[in-house]
Coordinates of C-alpha atoms and ligand atoms in Angstrom, one line a residue:
M96 CA 0.0 0.4 -0.1
P97 CA 1.1 3.9 -0.9
A98 CA 2.0 5.8 2.2
F99 CA -1.0 7.3 3.6
A100 CA -2.3 10.2 1.8
S101 CA 0.5 12.8 1.3
S102 CA 2.3 11.6 4.0
G103 CA 5.4 10.3 2.5
D104 CA 6.0 13.8 0.4
L105 CA 8.2 15.7 2.7
E106 CA 11.0 17.2 0.0
E107 CA 10.8 20.7 0.3
K108 CA 8.8 22.3 -3.0
Q109 CA 10.4 25.0 -4.9
Q110 CA 8.0 28.9 -3.8
T111 CA 8.2 30.9 -7.1
L112 CA 6.2 34.6 -6.2
E113 CA 5.1 36.2 -9.3
I114 CA 3.8 39.9 -10.4
V115 CA 1.2 38.9 -12.1
G116 CA 0.2 42.4 -12.5
D117 CA 0.5 45.8 -11.4
G118 CA 0.9 45.1 -7.0
V119 CA -0.2 41.8 -7.4
Y120 CA 0.9 39.2 -6.6
A121 CA 1.1 35.0 -6.3
L122 CA 3.3 32.5 -5.0
T123 CA 3.1 29.2 -6.3
A124 CA 4.6 26.2 -5.1
E125 CA 5.0 23.3 -7.4
G126 CA 1.5 22.1 -6.5
D127 CA 1.1 23.2 -3.2
P128 CA -1.3 25.3 -2.0
N129 CA -0.8 28.8 -3.3
V130 CA -1.6 32.7 -2.0
G131 CA -1.8 36.1 -3.3
A132 CA -2.0 39.6 -2.6
I133 CA -3.0 42.4 -4.3
E134 CA -2.6 46.6 -3.4
A135 CA -4.9 49.2 -3.0
D136 CA -3.6 52.6 -2.6
D137 CA -3.0 52.2 1.1
F138 CA -3.5 48.5 2.1
L139 CA -2.9 45.0 1.3
V140 CA -5.6 42.4 0.7
C141 CA -3.8 39.7 1.3
F142 CA -5.9 36.1 -0.7
E143 CA -5.3 32.4 1.7
A144 CA -3.3 32.3 4.8
M145 CA -1.5 28.7 4.9
A146 CA -1.3 26.2 7.1
T147 CA 0.2 28.0 10.1
P148 CA 1.7 30.9 11.0
T149 CA 5.1 29.9 10.8
A150 CA 4.8 29.3 7.1
A151 CA 2.7 32.4 7.2
R152 CA 4.9 34.6 8.2
Q153 CA 7.7 33.7 5.7
W154 CA 5.5 34.0 2.7
L155 CA 5.3 37.7 4.5
A156 CA 8.5 38.2 4.2
R157 CA 8.9 37.6 0.9
L158 CA 6.0 39.7 0.1
R159 CA 8.0 42.3 2.3
E160 CA 10.4 42.7 0.1
H161 CA 8.0 44.4 -2.6
T162 CA 5.5 46.5 -0.1
D163 CA 5.3 47.9 3.2
K164 CA 1.4 48.6 3.3
P165 CA -0.4 47.1 6.0
I166 CA -2.9 44.3 5.9
R167 CA -6.5 46.1 5.8
Y168 CA -8.1 42.4 4.2
L169 CA -7.3 38.4 4.9
V170 CA -9.7 36.9 2.5
L171 CA -10.4 33.1 3.0
S172 CA -11.6 31.0 0.3
H173 CA -12.9 28.3 1.5
Y174 CA -12.2 26.5 5.0
H175 CA -9.9 24.1 4.4
A176 CA -7.4 23.7 7.1
V177 CA -4.4 24.5 4.8
R178 CA -5.9 27.2 3.4
V179 CA -6.9 29.2 6.8
L180 CA -4.4 28.0 10.0
G181 CA -2.2 30.3 9.4
A182 CA -4.3 33.5 9.6
S183 CA -3.2 35.0 12.9
A184 CA 0.5 35.6 11.3
F185 CA -1.6 38.1 8.6
G186 CA -3.0 40.7 11.8
A187 CA -5.4 41.7 9.3
D188 CA -8.3 44.1 10.4
V189 CA -10.9 42.2 8.3
I190 CA -11.0 38.6 7.8
V191 CA -13.8 37.8 4.9
S192 CA -15.2 34.5 4.1
H193 CA -18.5 33.0 2.3
A194 CA -20.3 32.7 5.7
N195 CA -20.6 29.0 4.6
T196 CA -17.1 28.6 5.5
R197 CA -17.4 30.6 8.8
A198 CA -20.0 28.2 9.8
L199 CA -18.0 24.9 7.9
I200 CA -15.0 26.5 10.7
E201 CA -17.3 26.2 13.6
E202 CA -18.6 22.9 12.5
R203 CA -15.8 21.0 11.9
G204 CA -12.7 23.1 11.6
Q205 CA -10.9 21.0 14.6
Q206 CA -11.5 17.7 12.6
D207 CA -10.2 19.3 9.6
W208 CA -7.2 20.5 11.3
E209 CA -6.4 16.8 12.6
S210 CA -7.6 15.1 9.1
E211 CA -5.5 17.4 6.6
Y212 CA -2.2 17.5 9.7
G213 CA -2.5 14.1 9.3
R214 CA -2.8 14.0 5.0
M215 CA 0.0 16.6 4.8
P216 CA 2.3 17.0 7.5
R217 CA 5.1 18.8 5.2
L218 CA 2.7 21.9 4.8
F219 CA 1.8 22.4 8.9
K220 CA 5.2 24.1 9.5
D221 CA 6.2 24.6 12.6
P222 CA 2.2 23.3 13.9
G223 CA 3.2 24.6 17.4
S224 CA 2.5 28.0 16.1
I225 CA -1.3 27.4 15.2
P226 CA -3.1 29.4 18.3
G227 CA -6.4 27.5 17.5
L228 CA -9.4 28.1 15.1
T229 CA -9.3 31.8 13.7
L230 CA -12.9 33.0 12.5
P231 CA -13.6 35.4 9.5
T232 CA -15.0 38.7 10.7
L233 CA -16.9 39.7 7.9
T234 CA -19.0 37.0 6.0
F235 CA -21.1 37.3 2.8
T236 CA -23.8 35.5 0.4
D237 CA -23.2 36.4 -3.2
R238 CA -21.0 39.1 -3.7
L239 CA -18.5 41.8 -1.9
A240 CA -16.4 44.3 -3.4
I241 CA -13.2 45.6 -2.1
D242 CA -12.3 49.3 -3.0
L243 CA -8.8 49.5 -3.7
G244 CA -8.8 53.0 -4.2
G245 CA -8.4 55.1 -7.8
G246 CA -11.2 53.8 -9.4
R247 CA -10.0 50.1 -8.7
F248 CA -12.2 47.4 -6.9
L249 CA -11.5 43.6 -5.9
E250 CA -14.4 41.3 -6.7
L251 CA -15.5 38.4 -4.5
H252 CA -17.7 36.1 -5.6
H253 CA -19.2 33.4 -4.7
L254 CA -20.5 31.4 -8.1
G255 CA -22.4 27.9 -6.7
R256 CA -20.9 25.3 -4.2
G257 CA -17.8 23.6 -6.1
H258 CA -15.2 22.6 -4.0
T259 CA -16.6 23.3 -0.8
E260 CA -19.9 24.7 0.1
G261 CA -18.6 28.3 0.4
D262 CA -15.7 28.8 -2.7
I263 CA -15.2 32.1 -3.4
V264 CA -13.1 33.7 -5.9
A265 CA -10.7 37.3 -6.1
W266 CA -11.5 38.6 -9.3
L267 CA -9.6 41.9 -10.7
P268 CA -12.5 42.9 -13.5
D269 CA -9.6 45.9 -15.2
E270 CA -6.5 43.3 -14.8
R271 CA -8.9 40.2 -16.1
I272 CA -6.6 38.6 -13.1
L273 CA -8.5 35.4 -11.0
F274 CA -7.4 34.0 -8.1
A275 CA -9.5 30.8 -8.4
G276 CA -8.7 29.2 -5.0
D277 CA -9.2 25.5 -5.7
L278 CA -13.0 25.5 -7.7
V279 CA -9.7 25.8 -10.5
E280 CA -6.1 23.8 -10.4
A281 CA -3.8 24.3 -13.1
R282 CA -2.0 20.9 -13.8
A283 CA -2.7 19.7 -10.5
A284 CA -5.3 16.9 -9.3
L285 CA -8.4 17.9 -7.8
Y286 CA -9.4 17.4 -3.9
T287 CA -12.9 17.0 -4.3
G288 CA -13.4 15.4 -0.5
D289 CA -16.0 18.0 0.2
A290 CA -17.3 19.1 -3.0
F291 CA -20.9 18.9 -4.7
H292 CA -19.5 17.5 -8.1
R293 CA -22.5 17.7 -10.2
E294 CA -23.2 21.7 -9.4
W295 CA -19.3 22.6 -9.8
S296 CA -19.2 20.6 -13.2
T297 CA -21.9 22.4 -14.6
T298 CA -23.1 26.1 -13.1
T299 CA -20.1 26.4 -11.3
L300 CA -17.1 26.6 -13.4
D301 CA -19.7 27.8 -15.7
R302 CA -19.8 31.0 -13.7
V303 CA -15.8 31.1 -13.3
A304 CA -15.5 30.9 -17.4
A305 CA -17.7 33.6 -17.4
L306 CA -16.0 36.4 -16.1
G307 CA -13.6 35.6 -19.3
A308 CA -10.0 36.2 -17.5
R309 CA -6.5 36.8 -18.6
T310 CA -4.3 35.1 -15.9
L311 CA -5.5 32.3 -13.6
I312 CA -3.7 31.3 -10.1
G313 CA -5.7 27.7 -9.2
G314 CA -5.3 26.7 -6.0
R315 CA -2.7 24.6 -6.8
G316 CA -0.3 24.8 -9.2
P317 CA 1.2 27.7 -11.8
V318 CA 0.2 31.1 -12.6
T319 CA -1.8 30.4 -16.1
R320 CA -2.4 32.6 -19.1
E321 CA -4.2 29.1 -20.7
V322 CA -7.0 29.9 -18.5
G323 CA -9.6 27.9 -20.8
A324 CA -7.3 24.8 -20.4
A325 CA -7.4 25.3 -16.9
I326 CA -11.3 25.6 -16.5
R327 CA -11.6 22.4 -18.9
Q328 CA -9.2 20.5 -17.5
T329 CA -11.1 20.6 -13.6
R330 CA -14.1 20.0 -16.1
D331 CA -13.2 16.5 -17.7
F332 CA -11.7 15.4 -14.0
L333 CA -14.8 16.3 -12.8
E334 CA -16.7 14.4 -15.4
V335 CA -14.4 11.5 -15.6
M336 CA -15.4 10.9 -11.9
L337 CA -19.1 11.8 -12.5
R338 CA -18.9 9.0 -15.5
E339 CA -17.0 6.1 -13.9
V340 CA -18.6 6.5 -10.4
G341 CA -21.5 7.1 -11.6
A342 CA -21.5 3.9 -13.5
A343 CA -20.6 1.4 -10.4
H344 CA -22.8 3.2 -8.3
G345 CA -25.8 2.9 -10.7
R346 CA -25.0 -1.0 -11.7
G347 CA -25.2 -1.7 -7.8
G348 CA -21.3 -2.1 -7.7
T349 CA -19.1 -1.4 -4.9
L350 CA -17.2 1.6 -4.0
K351 CA -13.9 -0.2 -4.7
E352 CA -15.2 -1.0 -8.0
A353 CA -16.1 3.3 -8.6
F354 CA -12.5 3.8 -7.1
D355 CA -10.7 1.4 -9.1
A356 CA -12.7 2.4 -12.1
A357 CA -12.2 5.8 -11.4
H358 CA -8.5 5.9 -10.4
A359 CA -8.0 3.8 -14.7
A360 CA -9.7 6.2 -16.5
L361 CA -8.0 9.2 -14.6
A362 CA -4.6 7.8 -14.5
P363 CA -3.7 7.9 -17.7
R364 CA -3.6 12.1 -18.1
Y365 CA -3.7 13.2 -14.1
G366 CA -2.2 11.0 -12.2
G367 CA 1.2 12.2 -12.8
W368 CA 0.2 16.0 -10.9
P369 CA 0.4 16.6 -7.3
I370 CA -1.7 14.9 -4.8
F371 CA -3.4 12.6 -7.7
E372 CA -3.3 9.3 -5.4
H373 CA -3.7 11.0 -1.9
C374 CA -7.0 12.4 -3.2
L375 CA -8.1 10.1 -4.7
P376 CA -10.1 7.5 -2.1
F377 CA -11.3 10.7 -0.5
N378 CA -13.0 11.7 -4.0
V379 CA -14.6 8.9 -5.2
S380 CA -16.2 8.4 -1.5
R381 CA -17.8 11.6 -1.6
L382 CA -19.2 11.4 -4.7
W383 CA -20.3 8.1 -4.3
D384 CA -22.1 9.8 -0.6
E385 CA -23.2 12.7 -3.3
L386 CA -24.3 9.9 -5.6
D387 CA -26.8 8.0 -2.7
G388 CA -28.3 11.3 -1.6
V389 CA -26.2 12.2 1.1
E390 CA -26.8 16.4 0.7
R391 CA -23.4 17.9 3.0
P392 CA -19.8 15.9 2.5
I393 CA -19.6 13.7 5.9
I394 CA -17.5 14.9 8.5
W395 CA -13.3 13.9 7.7
T396 CA -11.5 13.4 10.6
A397 CA -7.9 11.0 11.2
E398 CA -10.0 8.0 11.7
R399 CA -12.1 8.1 8.8
D400 CA -9.5 8.7 6.5
R401 CA -7.2 5.5 7.5
A402 CA -10.4 3.6 7.3
V403 CA -11.0 5.1 3.5
W404 CA -8.1 5.0 3.0
D405 CA -7.1 1.2 3.6
L406 CA -10.1 0.0 1.9
L407 CA -9.2 1.8 -1.4
Q408 CA -5.6 2.3 -1.5
S409 CA -4.9 -1.2 -0.7
Ligands
ZN141 ZN1 -9.0 22.8 -0.6

């Protein structure tokens, strides 16, 4: 059996800071979670918080080589631990998320912390630096615009359920730059263990595409100007899962059969991409539940992670 999730992936990844527009920064890391920042006239908006305050401080040290503006807003694209637990390091005046994200942190943030720490220990740099769960202080359900000054706005949009039930994207309409969170990945596998596959693969991705971005920073993978291709890849991954898992489910097969079929269909194109083997058991398990009519994703715990892994990756 392969090492559990990403617990065997301990090699440090190379981080790349890219200035993707005037005062717009993206830090990517060979398939590790991406983060970003947007300069307003007299403050900063940071996008995503990393897994620990220590990891976040390393990112902020790099950002500080370019700007010393104070951080007014920290935007969290969704509730996952590796995206939010570094929040305290930013010292932001306002922490923004979708209302569902705040509710999810309250409902299952603790279990998600333990689950993700077990799955991806390397991302939890200095785990003792996490002070506990940090809750968003400003939430919305549809759309929120942040005035950057000089007639520029950063728009935060909820485009439907997808990777979670509270995903938001950050959109710079003038520069046509999109921070997509985990709704779109660029040459990295999808994690769908908390997803709404049918909604994500249809209306939600349609709305992402309709923004008309020229530059996209996905949840993982490099900054891309081939936005259409990244969205198509994300949709294709979901559609293959829906087709293969749906077929096994529809004929009364087993979860293991569904996993094997999805793995065989996805691996030729996506098997070499970051976190593919790690994610697939959790993905198939959630999709199976979704097809069973389980509306909200079941909470992942460290114990449930191991049970699903042992069942499917054996
Ligand atoms: Zn996520």
